[in-house]
Amino acid sequence: MSRSVRIAIDAMGGDNGASVTIQGAAVALERRPDLSFVITGNERIVGPLLKEHPKLAAVSTVRHSEIAVAMDAKPSQALRAGRYHSSMWMALEAVKKGDAEIAVSAGNTGALMAMARFCLKPMGEIERPAIAGIWPTMRGESIVLDVGATIGADARHLVDLAIMGAAMARVVYDIERPTVGLLNVGVEEIKGNEAVKEAGKILRDSNLPSLDYVGFIEGNDIGKGTVDVVVTEGFTGNIALKAAEGTAKQFAEYLRRAMSRTLSARIGYLFARGAFEALREKMDPRRSNGGVFLGLEGVVIKSHGGTDAVGFASAIELAYDMARFDLLANIRSMVMRKVEPPAVPARA
Amino acid sequence: MSRSVRIAIDAMGGDNGASVTIQGAAVALERRPDLSFVITGNERIVGPLLKEHPKLAAVSTVRHSEIAVAMDAKPSQALRAGRYHSSMWMALEAVKKGDAEIAVSAGNTGALMAMARFCLKPMGEIERPAIAGIWPTMRGESIVLDVGATIGADARHLVDLAIMGAAMARVVYDIERPTVGLLNVGVEEIKGNEAVKEAGKILRDSNLPSLDYVGFIEGNDIGKGTVDVVVTEGFTGNIALKAAEGTAKQFAEYLRRAMSRTLSARIGYLFARGAFEALREKMDPRRSNGGVFLGLEGVVIKSHGGTDAVGFASAIELAYDMARFDLLANIRSMVMRKVEPPAVPARA
C-alpha cells in the first residue's frame, strides 16, 4: 500500500488549542511520512504555527474558521453556535465530503459527538454511536466500548457494540476473529441485568463469523487482557475507565512518595532509574490517547482535551492505522453481514 | 467503653475454610483483646484448630453445623440446602438473636446475601440491601456503595445508599457530616441517567443534616478521595471496583518486571527495598478486606473468599469498629430521620 493517508485536524480543539495540535501533527508526520492533513481553524493562529513546521505545511491544506467550540459548551449550545462554521464541524465535514479519511479533535467530547451524529449520520442499522477506548493490559491492549457515548443499552445495542468493537480489533490488531466478552458482575449465566443476559444469548446463539464470543467477564478481566474486545454500556464503561485511570495515578503517586522518603530509597531510585523510566512509559496515558467514535458514516477520534503534542500525535497515529486498514469499510461489511443469518451453523 | 465486642464467625466460609478463619480470629484477638466470638462450623474441624489457640478458645462459643455452603452454589440452592442448618446461616442467626453484634463470613457472596436478607430482614423503609466497599484513596479511604448487592437502582434507592453510606462513614471515620458524591459520567447537571439526576436533585433539595451532598463526581474522583462516600448503582459499582483492582495488580506486575530486568534495577531494588515494602503494604488488598452489607436489621461483613488469616483478621477488625460505634443504631436513626422533613431549611 503506497497511497497516502489524509487526516482532518480540528486545530482549535483541546485545552491548549493550536499550539498543541499543530505540533502534534508535526510529530506524527515525522513518524508517518505518508500522512497529509486538512487543518481546520483560525488562519491567523494556525498560519504562524505552520511556518515553524515547513514539512507539515507542505502536506497540509488549511480551511479557515472563526469559530472554536468552547471546551465547556453544552452539546446543544455547541451545535447551535458551531454547526457549519466551527473548526470542529469543518473537520467532520472534510470526512463527510471525502476530503479526509478520519477526523481528529481534542475538543469538547459532548459537542464533538453531537456534531458527528448530525454531520456524519448513523451507519446503516446502527442506532446509536459508541466511543471505543484502548485499554493497556497485562497482555498488550484491549478495546473497551462504549466508554461514554450513550447512557443505557438494550441487548441489541450491546450486540452492535460487540460487532463494531470486533471490526476495530480486526483492523487495529490484525486478528481475524477477535475474542469478545460482555462485562458483567459475575461469570455465571444467571447474573447481571436483563440486557446483558439477552445480549449474551444472542451472541452465543448467532455465532457470528467475525468474532469469537467468550461469554461474561468481570471488571478485573479488563486489565488481565482476557479478551480483545470488552463490551459494556456507556455509563458503566465511562466510570470503569476513569476509576482505573484514577487507580493508575494513585499507584504512581504512592511510588513517587515511597521512593523519596528515605536516603536509601533515593539511592535505589538512582540505580533503578532506567526501570522507572520504562515503567513510566508503559503507564503513560498518552500512549493510548484516543477515543474512537464508531457507528457513524465516518470515523472520528477524540483526543484527551488536556493532552500535549506527544499525546495528540498518538491520536493521529491511531487515526492513521485505522484509515490504512479501512476501519469504516470493515465495520460496514460486518454490520451488513449481521443482517444475514450466519453462514456457519450455530454451535451445539 | 469497656464492654466487649462479640462477633459471629462463619468458620467454614472461604476458599480455605476453618484453617484461615480460626487463625484470622486469633490474629484479630491479639490486636483487640476485648473481642469474643460465636464460631459456627463443624466441631470436628473447628475443635482441633481452637486447641492450637487457647486464648481464642477461651473467649469463643462453638455452635456445631454439619453443613458448609459451597463457594460455587447458586444463591437459591444455598438457601434451600443451607437455611437454618449451615454454618453461614447460624452465624447470621446469632446476630438476629442478639448473641453477636456482627457476622463475618468469607463464604459465597450471593448465598450470604440471600441468607442475610431472609434471616435478618430489611431495615425499616430500606427496600434493597447494599454492599459497601472500602476504597483506598490518595487522601486515605472512602466508602463506595453499592458494589454489587443489587442490579439497577432508582433515585430512591440511590438516596438510601447515600444515607447508609454516610452513617457508615460517620461510624468508621468519625466524621460528623460526611461528604457524599453521586458517581456520574460528567459533573455537569445535564449529564447522566435519569435515576442519578433525580437522586441528585433530591439530595440537594433535602439538604439532610446527616450528610454533605457535594454533587456529581466522576470515576477518577474515587481514587482522589474527593468525597467520603461514593454512591452508585450495584452493577456499575462492582465493575468499577474490580476494574480498579485489576489496574492495581497490573501496575504491581509492571513494577515487578521493571525492577528485575537489569542488574542496575536489581541493585536499586535492594537499596529501595524498604520503600517497596511500604508501597506493597499500602496497596495490600488485605488491608481493606471486607464488603459491608447494609440495609438489613443486622450488619454482615463479607471477607474475600480467597483471603488469608491476615485478611480475615482485617474483616473482623472492621466488624469490631462498626460494632464498637454501633453502626446499626446510627443507620437506623438516620433512616428514620429521613422520613421527617429536614430540620434545616433547604439551601437557596
XYZ file of C-alpha atoms in Angstrom:
696
model
C 0.000 0.000 0.000
C 1.578 3.237 -1.006
C -1.338 5.667 -1.031
C -1.079 8.495 1.459
C -3.434 8.851 4.418
C -5.265 12.161 4.770
C -6.475 13.201 8.229
C -8.669 16.167 9.156
C -7.419 18.003 12.247
C -9.593 20.314 14.332
C -6.706 22.637 15.166
C -8.649 24.687 17.726
C -9.839 21.807 19.968
C -8.322 20.967 23.334
C -7.256 22.884 26.402
C -4.244 24.303 24.591
C -5.654 24.643 21.069
C -3.463 25.051 18.028
C -0.138 25.223 19.880
C -0.573 21.541 20.797
C -2.460 20.244 17.777
C -0.111 21.665 15.138
C 2.966 20.471 16.950
C 1.282 17.080 17.437
C 0.621 16.843 13.705
C 4.273 17.653 13.040
C 5.384 14.874 15.420
C 3.018 12.377 13.765
C 4.294 13.365 10.294
C 7.868 12.649 11.358
C 6.832 9.103 12.206
C 4.374 8.539 9.338
C 5.740 10.478 6.355
C 2.859 9.474 4.069
C 0.396 11.494 6.173
C -1.280 14.600 4.812
C -3.744 16.909 6.521
C -6.806 19.071 6.206
C -6.373 21.529 9.081
C -9.429 23.495 10.183
C -9.027 26.559 12.376
C -8.265 30.224 12.589
C -5.688 31.069 9.917
C -4.263 33.915 11.954
C -3.320 31.412 14.652
C -2.622 28.327 12.561
C -0.648 30.123 9.843
C 2.262 31.340 12.009
C 2.476 27.933 13.739
C 2.684 26.138 10.408
C 5.560 28.420 9.395
C 7.561 26.780 12.179
C 6.878 23.363 10.630
C 7.534 23.687 6.895
C 7.314 19.918 6.226
C 3.874 19.858 7.809
C 2.808 22.990 5.950
C 3.801 21.325 2.664
C 1.321 18.454 3.142
C -1.495 20.463 4.736
C -4.489 22.408 3.459
C -5.829 24.971 5.920
C -9.558 25.732 5.986
C -10.294 28.908 7.846
C -12.843 29.062 10.664
C -13.584 31.956 13.002
C -15.421 29.763 15.489
C -13.794 27.494 18.066
C -16.177 25.393 20.184
C -15.629 26.129 23.874
C -14.415 23.204 25.995
C -17.261 23.746 28.451
C -20.079 24.377 25.957
C -23.127 22.158 26.300
C -23.631 19.926 23.248
C -26.847 21.716 22.246
C -25.191 25.151 22.560
C -22.160 23.980 20.625
C -24.364 22.610 17.872
C -26.312 25.850 17.631
C -23.264 28.088 17.622
C -20.808 25.864 15.820
C -22.714 23.978 13.149
C -21.364 24.551 9.609
C -18.806 27.159 10.685
C -16.717 25.949 13.615
C -13.308 24.307 13.167
C -14.777 21.167 14.755
C -17.640 20.973 12.277
C -15.367 21.677 9.321
C -13.052 18.805 10.284
C -16.048 16.443 10.349
C -17.311 17.855 7.081
C -13.968 17.124 5.437
C -14.568 13.451 6.278
C -18.148 13.591 5.069
C -17.086 15.052 1.714
C -14.290 12.515 1.345
C -11.534 15.130 1.555
C -10.095 13.321 4.570
C -10.440 9.764 5.830
C -10.710 10.363 9.570
C -11.161 13.450 11.753
C -9.177 14.055 14.942
C -10.202 16.575 17.605
C -9.162 17.255 21.192
C -12.283 19.370 21.671
C -15.298 19.013 23.947
C -16.478 15.368 23.795
C -20.210 16.050 24.059
C -20.088 18.709 21.369
C -17.952 16.554 19.092
C -20.339 13.621 19.426
C -23.399 15.807 18.834
C -21.851 17.330 15.724
C -20.549 13.987 14.472
C -24.019 12.450 14.719
C -25.512 15.398 12.907
C -22.837 15.705 10.228
C -21.855 12.102 9.561
C -25.161 10.304 10.280
C -25.592 6.835 11.770
C -24.255 3.863 9.849
C -26.867 1.503 8.431
C -28.829 -0.214 11.118
C -26.668 1.077 13.986
C -28.997 3.230 16.028
C -26.584 4.739 18.476
C -22.911 5.564 18.169
C -20.276 4.440 20.659
C -16.881 5.570 21.877
C -14.225 2.866 21.917
C -11.229 3.255 24.201
C -7.908 1.446 24.069
C -7.011 -0.080 27.427
C -3.443 -1.210 28.221
C -3.481 -4.745 29.667
C -1.043 -7.334 31.013
C -1.077 -8.972 27.587
C -0.930 -5.817 25.471
C -4.049 -3.838 24.702
C -7.776 -4.351 24.508
C -10.612 -2.326 23.052
C -13.303 -1.296 25.533
C -16.609 0.133 24.356
C -18.810 2.055 24.997
C -16.847 4.420 27.263
C -19.431 7.156 27.304
C -21.213 7.939 24.051
C -24.646 6.784 25.174
C -26.226 6.112 28.534
C -28.128 2.846 28.868
C -28.113 -0.024 26.394
C -30.562 -2.707 25.363
C -29.419 -6.128 24.157
C -29.383 -5.066 20.537
C -27.119 -2.094 21.210
C -24.723 -4.347 23.147
C -24.607 -6.720 20.172
C -23.879 -3.751 17.890
C -21.054 -2.755 20.225
C -19.622 -6.285 20.001
C -19.671 -6.170 16.212
C -18.161 -2.691 15.945
C -15.507 -3.442 18.547
C -14.553 -6.648 16.776
C -14.228 -4.772 13.476
C -11.921 -2.291 15.155
C -9.833 -5.052 16.794
C -9.527 -6.769 13.458
C -8.180 -3.605 11.889
C -6.003 -2.323 14.719
C -4.588 -5.642 15.962
C -4.838 -7.642 12.739
C -6.769 -10.507 14.342
C -9.069 -12.499 12.065
C -11.668 -13.339 14.703
C -11.182 -11.216 17.832
C -12.375 -12.537 21.197
C -15.258 -10.570 22.712
C -16.503 -10.548 26.325
C -19.556 -8.928 27.882
C -18.764 -7.058 31.069
C -20.872 -8.343 33.949
C -20.877 -8.629 37.727
C -20.132 -12.337 37.636
C -19.346 -15.006 35.137
C -22.337 -17.225 35.936
C -25.110 -17.178 33.376
C -27.700 -16.220 35.990
C -26.080 -12.949 36.972
C -26.356 -9.440 35.582
C -29.043 -7.255 34.192
C -31.515 -8.356 31.569
C -29.914 -6.533 28.633
C -26.543 -8.157 29.295
C -28.051 -11.621 29.673
C -30.088 -11.243 26.497
C -27.098 -9.903 24.534
C -25.040 -12.863 25.744
C -27.674 -15.249 24.476
C -27.845 -13.550 21.067
C -24.068 -13.517 20.673
C -23.779 -17.157 21.705
C -26.614 -18.384 19.527
C -25.729 -16.403 16.408
C -22.087 -17.491 16.478
C -21.003 -14.676 14.167
C -18.087 -15.441 11.857
C -16.494 -12.053 12.581
C -15.984 -12.512 16.311
C -15.371 -15.153 18.948
C -17.787 -14.534 21.809
C -16.287 -15.954 25.004
C -19.049 -15.062 27.476
C -19.273 -12.824 30.524
C -16.176 -11.277 32.010
C -15.663 -9.251 35.196
C -14.061 -5.863 35.818
C -10.662 -7.328 36.713
C -10.566 -9.228 33.423
C -10.068 -5.957 31.545
C -6.577 -5.363 32.941
C -5.726 -9.053 32.575
C -6.409 -8.812 28.849
C -8.778 -11.788 28.936
C -10.422 -10.694 25.657
C -9.582 -8.452 22.703
C -12.875 -6.569 22.949
C -14.732 -5.671 26.152
C -18.368 -4.722 25.644
C -20.348 -2.663 28.136
C -22.947 0.077 28.329
C -21.642 3.672 28.209
C -22.355 4.763 31.777
C -20.567 1.786 33.320
C -17.783 1.854 30.731
C -17.027 5.509 31.350
C -16.918 5.076 35.114
C -14.815 1.899 34.938
C -12.308 3.594 32.606
C -11.947 6.658 34.800
C -11.807 4.602 38.011
C -8.934 2.585 36.532
C -7.162 5.751 35.352
C -7.524 7.100 38.879
C -6.004 3.955 40.346
C -3.047 4.117 37.972
C -2.374 7.724 39.025
C -2.728 6.780 42.656
C -0.207 3.978 42.306
C 2.251 6.257 40.502
C 1.921 8.820 43.278
C 2.420 6.219 46.039
C 5.503 5.006 44.224
C 6.872 8.525 43.876
C 6.373 9.188 47.582
C 7.836 5.839 48.600
C 10.964 6.405 46.506
C 11.706 9.808 48.010
C 11.068 9.013 51.663
C 14.460 7.705 52.791
C 18.044 8.204 51.675
C 18.405 4.546 50.796
C 15.223 4.666 48.717
C 16.594 7.685 46.858
C 19.854 5.837 46.173
C 17.841 2.859 44.994
C 15.891 5.149 42.711
C 19.114 6.338 41.078
C 20.190 2.793 40.286
C 16.764 1.784 39.054
C 16.076 4.965 37.124
C 16.053 3.187 33.773
C 13.484 0.716 35.061
C 11.321 3.536 36.360
C 11.523 5.297 33.011
C 10.376 2.123 31.273
C 7.543 1.768 33.760
C 6.513 5.374 33.311
C 6.460 4.928 29.561
C 4.386 1.769 29.881
C 1.834 3.519 32.072
C 1.883 6.745 30.044
C -1.727 7.580 29.246
C -0.544 9.470 26.165
C 0.376 6.170 24.535
C -3.238 5.132 24.298
C -4.736 8.572 23.746
C -7.824 8.494 21.622
C -11.459 7.541 21.965
C -12.769 6.277 18.653
C -16.314 7.214 17.633
C -17.926 4.218 15.976
C -21.301 3.642 14.358
C -21.323 6.719 12.142
C -20.700 7.057 8.412
C -17.207 8.311 9.110
C -14.649 7.708 11.854
C -13.746 10.393 14.381
C -11.029 10.254 17.005
C -11.371 12.196 20.211
C -8.043 13.014 21.853
C -7.919 13.935 25.559
C -8.547 17.674 25.907
C -5.582 18.175 28.199
C -3.055 16.206 26.170
C 0.255 17.536 24.877
C 1.786 17.292 21.403
C 3.039 13.737 22.010
C -0.426 12.604 23.071
C -2.089 14.352 20.159
C 0.399 12.695 17.813
C -0.661 9.300 19.240
C -4.272 10.089 18.433
C -3.258 10.964 14.862
C -1.250 7.759 14.548
C -4.262 5.769 15.722
C -6.288 7.507 13.005
C -3.554 6.642 10.524
C -3.711 2.933 11.374
C -7.449 2.865 11.137
C -7.530 4.661 7.815
C -4.737 2.491 6.433
C -6.704 -0.656 7.114
C -10.028 0.888 6.258
C -11.893 0.553 9.522
C -15.046 2.060 8.132
C -15.411 -0.461 5.312
C -14.683 -3.266 7.759
C -17.361 -2.178 10.170
C -19.792 -1.618 7.356
C -19.289 -5.089 5.971
C -19.619 -6.682 9.403
C -22.736 -4.736 10.211
C -24.271 -5.683 6.887
C -23.334 -9.317 7.308
C -25.138 -9.345 10.628
C -28.439 -8.939 8.805
C -27.956 -12.243 7.003
C -28.288 -15.416 9.039
C -24.776 -16.546 9.956
C -23.199 -18.790 7.345
C -21.633 -21.035 9.987
C -24.122 -23.276 11.829
C -24.665 -22.404 15.476
C -22.602 -24.364 17.977
C -24.266 -27.320 19.678
C -16.214 1.999 76.674
C -15.159 -1.226 78.304
C -17.801 -3.690 77.153
C -16.534 -6.492 74.974
C -17.471 -6.857 71.322
C -18.928 -10.188 70.272
C -18.615 -11.258 66.633
C -20.173 -14.265 64.914
C -17.735 -16.084 62.619
C -18.806 -18.436 59.858
C -15.786 -20.708 60.301
C -16.474 -22.805 57.190
C -16.707 -19.963 54.637
C -13.956 -19.075 52.162
C -11.687 -20.976 49.831
C -9.649 -22.327 52.732
C -12.375 -22.685 55.362
C -11.620 -23.045 59.039
C -7.819 -23.142 58.718
C -7.904 -19.483 57.659
C -10.901 -18.216 59.632
C -9.813 -19.586 63.015
C -6.277 -18.312 62.599
C -7.687 -14.976 61.452
C -9.827 -14.735 64.566
C -6.742 -15.471 66.693
C -4.827 -12.661 64.940
C -7.712 -10.220 65.456
C -7.940 -11.169 69.145
C -4.254 -10.384 69.629
C -4.925 -6.856 68.392
C -8.345 -6.353 70.020
C -8.278 -8.261 73.311
C -11.862 -7.320 74.209
C -13.215 -9.395 71.301
C -15.245 -12.530 71.882
C -16.739 -14.906 69.335
C -19.613 -17.139 68.393
C -17.991 -19.590 65.974
C -20.276 -21.626 63.736
C -18.944 -24.681 61.940
C -18.108 -28.326 62.102
C -16.831 -29.122 65.608
C -14.641 -31.933 64.346
C -12.727 -29.399 62.246
C -13.012 -26.295 64.404
C -12.287 -28.057 67.732
C -8.715 -29.204 66.959
C -7.887 -25.803 65.424
C -9.095 -23.994 68.529
C -6.830 -26.211 70.658
C -3.906 -24.527 68.917
C -5.237 -21.115 70.016
C -6.155 -21.436 73.695
C -6.707 -17.665 74.151
C -9.195 -17.684 71.325
C -10.860 -20.833 72.613
C -11.331 -19.146 75.997
C -13.468 -16.333 74.522
C -15.341 -18.394 71.930
C -18.535 -20.422 71.890
C -18.721 -23.024 69.129
C -22.054 -23.857 67.526
C -21.917 -27.059 65.578
C -23.080 -27.272 61.982
C -22.751 -30.192 59.570
C -23.436 -28.036 56.519
C -20.958 -25.723 54.805
C -22.302 -23.680 51.874
C -20.295 -24.404 48.727
C -18.378 -21.453 47.258
C -19.945 -22.051 43.860
C -23.526 -22.749 44.974
C -26.219 -20.592 43.401
C -27.968 -18.388 45.962
C -31.278 -20.262 45.589
C -29.560 -23.652 46.011
C -27.615 -22.410 49.005
C -30.771 -21.102 50.610
C -32.579 -24.400 50.071
C -29.741 -26.555 51.355
C -28.287 -24.267 53.984
C -31.156 -22.429 55.607
C -31.368 -22.976 59.393
C -28.549 -25.524 59.485
C -25.470 -24.248 57.656
C -22.585 -22.534 59.438
C -23.347 -19.430 57.354
C -26.974 -19.285 58.439
C -26.111 -19.953 62.075
C -23.653 -17.029 62.107
C -26.405 -14.737 60.811
C -28.864 -16.183 63.279
C -26.507 -15.381 66.155
C -26.799 -11.708 65.088
C -30.553 -11.934 64.732
C -30.921 -13.396 68.241
C -28.575 -10.774 69.700
C -25.911 -13.316 70.659
C -23.417 -11.464 68.474
C -23.272 -7.917 67.148
C -21.985 -8.521 63.641
C -21.448 -11.615 61.491
C -18.314 -12.163 59.389
C -18.121 -14.708 56.574
C -15.677 -15.373 53.732
C -18.292 -17.563 52.043
C -20.112 -17.280 48.721
C -21.319 -13.670 48.334
C -24.605 -14.427 46.575
C -25.539 -17.096 49.115
C -24.572 -14.882 52.044
C -26.677 -12.007 50.734
C -29.669 -14.266 50.041
C -29.489 -15.752 53.531
C -28.891 -12.376 55.179
C -31.991 -10.927 53.513
C -34.017 -13.908 54.587
C -32.674 -14.157 58.131
C -32.122 -10.531 59.123
C -34.893 -8.816 57.099
C -34.740 -5.354 55.529
C -34.373 -2.349 57.804
C -37.386 -0.060 58.020
C -38.090 1.629 54.740
C -34.935 0.390 53.015
C -36.182 -1.820 50.227
C -32.958 -3.263 48.965
C -29.717 -4.004 50.754
C -26.322 -2.804 49.549
C -22.698 -3.855 49.825
C -20.317 -1.087 50.844
C -16.646 -1.405 49.983
C -13.706 0.486 51.457
C -11.556 2.037 48.735
C -8.013 3.249 49.462
C -7.529 6.787 48.117
C -4.819 9.438 47.847
C -6.263 11.058 50.960
C -6.930 7.898 52.974
C -10.050 5.853 52.418
C -13.536 6.277 51.057
C -16.679 4.191 51.247
C -18.098 3.105 47.889
C -21.566 1.601 47.619
C -23.260 -0.383 46.144
C -20.504 -2.684 44.895
C -22.786 -5.478 43.828
C -25.722 -6.319 46.070
C -28.425 -5.227 43.657
C -28.520 -4.590 39.931
C -30.202 -1.369 38.830
C -31.254 1.497 41.074
C -33.974 4.115 41.009
C -33.496 7.556 42.557
C -34.913 6.478 45.878
C -32.512 3.577 46.204
C -29.584 5.884 45.398
C -30.738 8.256 48.154
C -30.937 5.286 50.563
C -27.383 4.377 49.577
C -26.239 7.926 50.339
C -27.820 7.805 53.790
C -26.484 4.357 54.668
C -23.011 5.174 53.365
C -22.923 8.404 55.354
C -23.919 6.534 58.505
C -21.084 4.098 57.930
C -18.571 6.903 57.270
C -19.673 8.630 60.427
C -19.029 5.491 62.435
C -15.861 4.270 60.737
C -14.148 7.618 60.164
C -15.723 9.601 62.984
C -16.887 12.440 60.716
C -19.947 14.371 61.843
C -21.281 15.156 58.364
C -19.520 13.054 55.727
C -19.279 14.357 52.163
C -21.233 12.325 49.614
C -20.924 12.294 45.807
C -23.041 10.609 43.158
C -20.972 8.765 40.576
C -21.763 10.011 37.086
C -20.232 10.314 33.628
C -19.665 14.042 33.999
C -20.039 16.705 36.609
C -22.482 18.876 34.660
C -26.067 18.759 35.865
C -27.348 17.750 32.439
C -25.388 14.532 32.206
C -26.137 11.001 33.347
C -29.094 8.735 33.538
C -32.454 9.777 34.926
C -32.148 7.983 38.263
C -28.830 9.671 39.022
C -30.130 13.113 38.052
C -33.283 12.684 40.122
C -31.312 11.399 43.132
C -29.004 14.409 42.847
C -31.967 16.739 42.929
C -33.480 15.020 45.979
C -30.190 15.061 47.870
C -29.579 18.716 47.031
C -33.084 19.866 47.865
C -33.495 17.891 51.083
C -30.154 19.076 52.487
C -30.039 16.277 55.049
C -28.342 17.098 58.358
C -26.518 13.749 58.361
C -24.556 14.230 55.163
C -22.971 16.891 52.972
C -24.003 16.221 49.380
C -21.371 17.682 47.063
C -22.883 16.729 43.682
C -21.788 14.511 40.837
C -18.321 13.040 40.760
C -16.512 11.041 38.059
C -14.717 7.700 38.169
C -11.288 9.244 38.719
C -12.573 11.135 41.761
C -12.814 7.860 43.692
C -9.048 7.356 43.844
C -8.501 11.054 44.513
C -10.628 10.792 47.627
C -12.824 13.718 46.570
C -15.629 12.566 48.901
C -16.025 10.331 51.943
C -18.883 8.379 50.396
C -19.252 7.448 46.715
C -22.763 6.419 45.702
C -23.509 4.324 42.640
C -25.741 1.526 41.424
C -24.525 -2.036 42.075
C -23.694 -3.123 38.529
C -21.507 -0.111 37.828
C -20.018 -0.125 41.332
C -18.995 -3.754 41.093
C -17.377 -3.305 37.692
C -15.583 -0.087 38.705
C -14.213 -1.733 41.859
C -12.927 -4.782 40.019
C -11.533 -2.709 37.131
C -9.563 -0.634 39.648
C -8.348 -3.763 41.465
C -7.225 -5.112 38.110
C -5.297 -1.928 37.379
C -3.565 -2.039 40.753
C -2.451 -5.625 40.086
C -1.305 -4.671 36.617
C 0.790 -1.809 37.960
C 2.341 -4.054 40.626
C 3.221 -6.608 37.979
C 4.760 -3.981 35.664
C 6.802 -2.712 38.588
C 7.976 -6.193 39.486
C 9.059 -6.853 35.903
C 10.751 -3.465 35.586
C 12.741 -3.980 38.804
C 14.111 -7.357 37.761
C 15.024 -6.551 34.176
C 18.567 -5.150 34.542
C 21.374 -5.562 37.045
C 21.253 -1.912 37.979
C 17.484 -2.119 38.552
C 18.044 -5.103 40.818
C 20.691 -3.187 42.788
C 18.309 -0.254 43.016
C 15.661 -2.609 44.313
C 17.955 -3.731 47.133
C 18.519 -0.166 48.269
C 14.886 0.761 47.980
C 13.535 -2.454 49.468
C 12.086 -0.693 52.497
C 10.220 1.717 50.250
C 8.858 -1.142 48.178
C 7.715 -2.925 51.320
C 5.877 0.215 52.415
C 4.311 0.520 48.983
C 3.273 -3.117 48.967
C 1.688 -2.698 52.363
C -0.150 0.407 51.203
C -1.520 -1.389 48.176
C -2.224 -4.629 50.064
C -5.836 -5.550 49.332
C -5.973 -7.414 52.642
C -5.866 -4.098 54.466
C -9.279 -3.134 53.188
C -10.803 -6.591 53.106
C -14.486 -6.582 53.789
C -17.663 -5.697 51.972
C -20.247 -4.470 54.451
C -23.874 -5.496 53.938
C -26.093 -2.537 54.784
C -29.847 -2.051 54.876
C -30.703 -5.129 56.926
C -31.640 -5.456 60.579
C -28.138 -6.618 61.379
C -24.704 -5.953 59.908
C -22.780 -8.611 57.996
C -19.238 -8.407 56.709
C -18.206 -10.367 53.670
C -14.489 -11.100 53.526
C -12.839 -12.037 50.212
C -13.189 -15.790 49.689
C -9.528 -16.210 48.819
C -8.092 -14.180 51.683
C -5.578 -15.439 54.224
C -5.605 -15.162 58.021
C -4.295 -11.570 57.940
C -7.037 -10.517 55.550
C -9.709 -12.308 57.540
C -8.435 -10.593 60.688
C -8.883 -7.218 58.918
C -12.502 -8.088 58.190
C -13.014 -8.938 61.866
C -11.383 -5.682 62.949
C -13.697 -3.779 60.628
C -16.602 -5.552 62.292
C -15.142 -4.628 65.659
C -15.024 -0.928 64.794
C -18.530 -0.934 63.486
C -19.923 -2.743 66.500
C -17.982 -0.504 68.894
C -19.587 2.583 67.436
C -22.922 0.959 66.871
C -23.305 1.251 63.111
C -26.717 -0.340 63.109
C -28.252 2.169 65.516
C -26.649 5.006 63.557
C -28.086 3.847 60.271
C -31.441 3.222 61.854
C -31.633 6.712 63.310
C -30.553 8.310 60.020
C -33.036 6.275 58.033
C -35.803 7.181 60.453
C -34.848 10.844 60.428
C -35.167 10.837 56.655
C -38.918 10.327 56.998
C -39.300 13.652 58.804
C -38.901 16.815 56.767
C -35.335 18.030 57.279
C -34.950 20.340 60.277
C -32.558 22.626 58.428
C -34.162 24.772 55.713
C -33.169 23.889 52.174
C -30.295 25.899 50.702
C -31.243 28.803 48.440
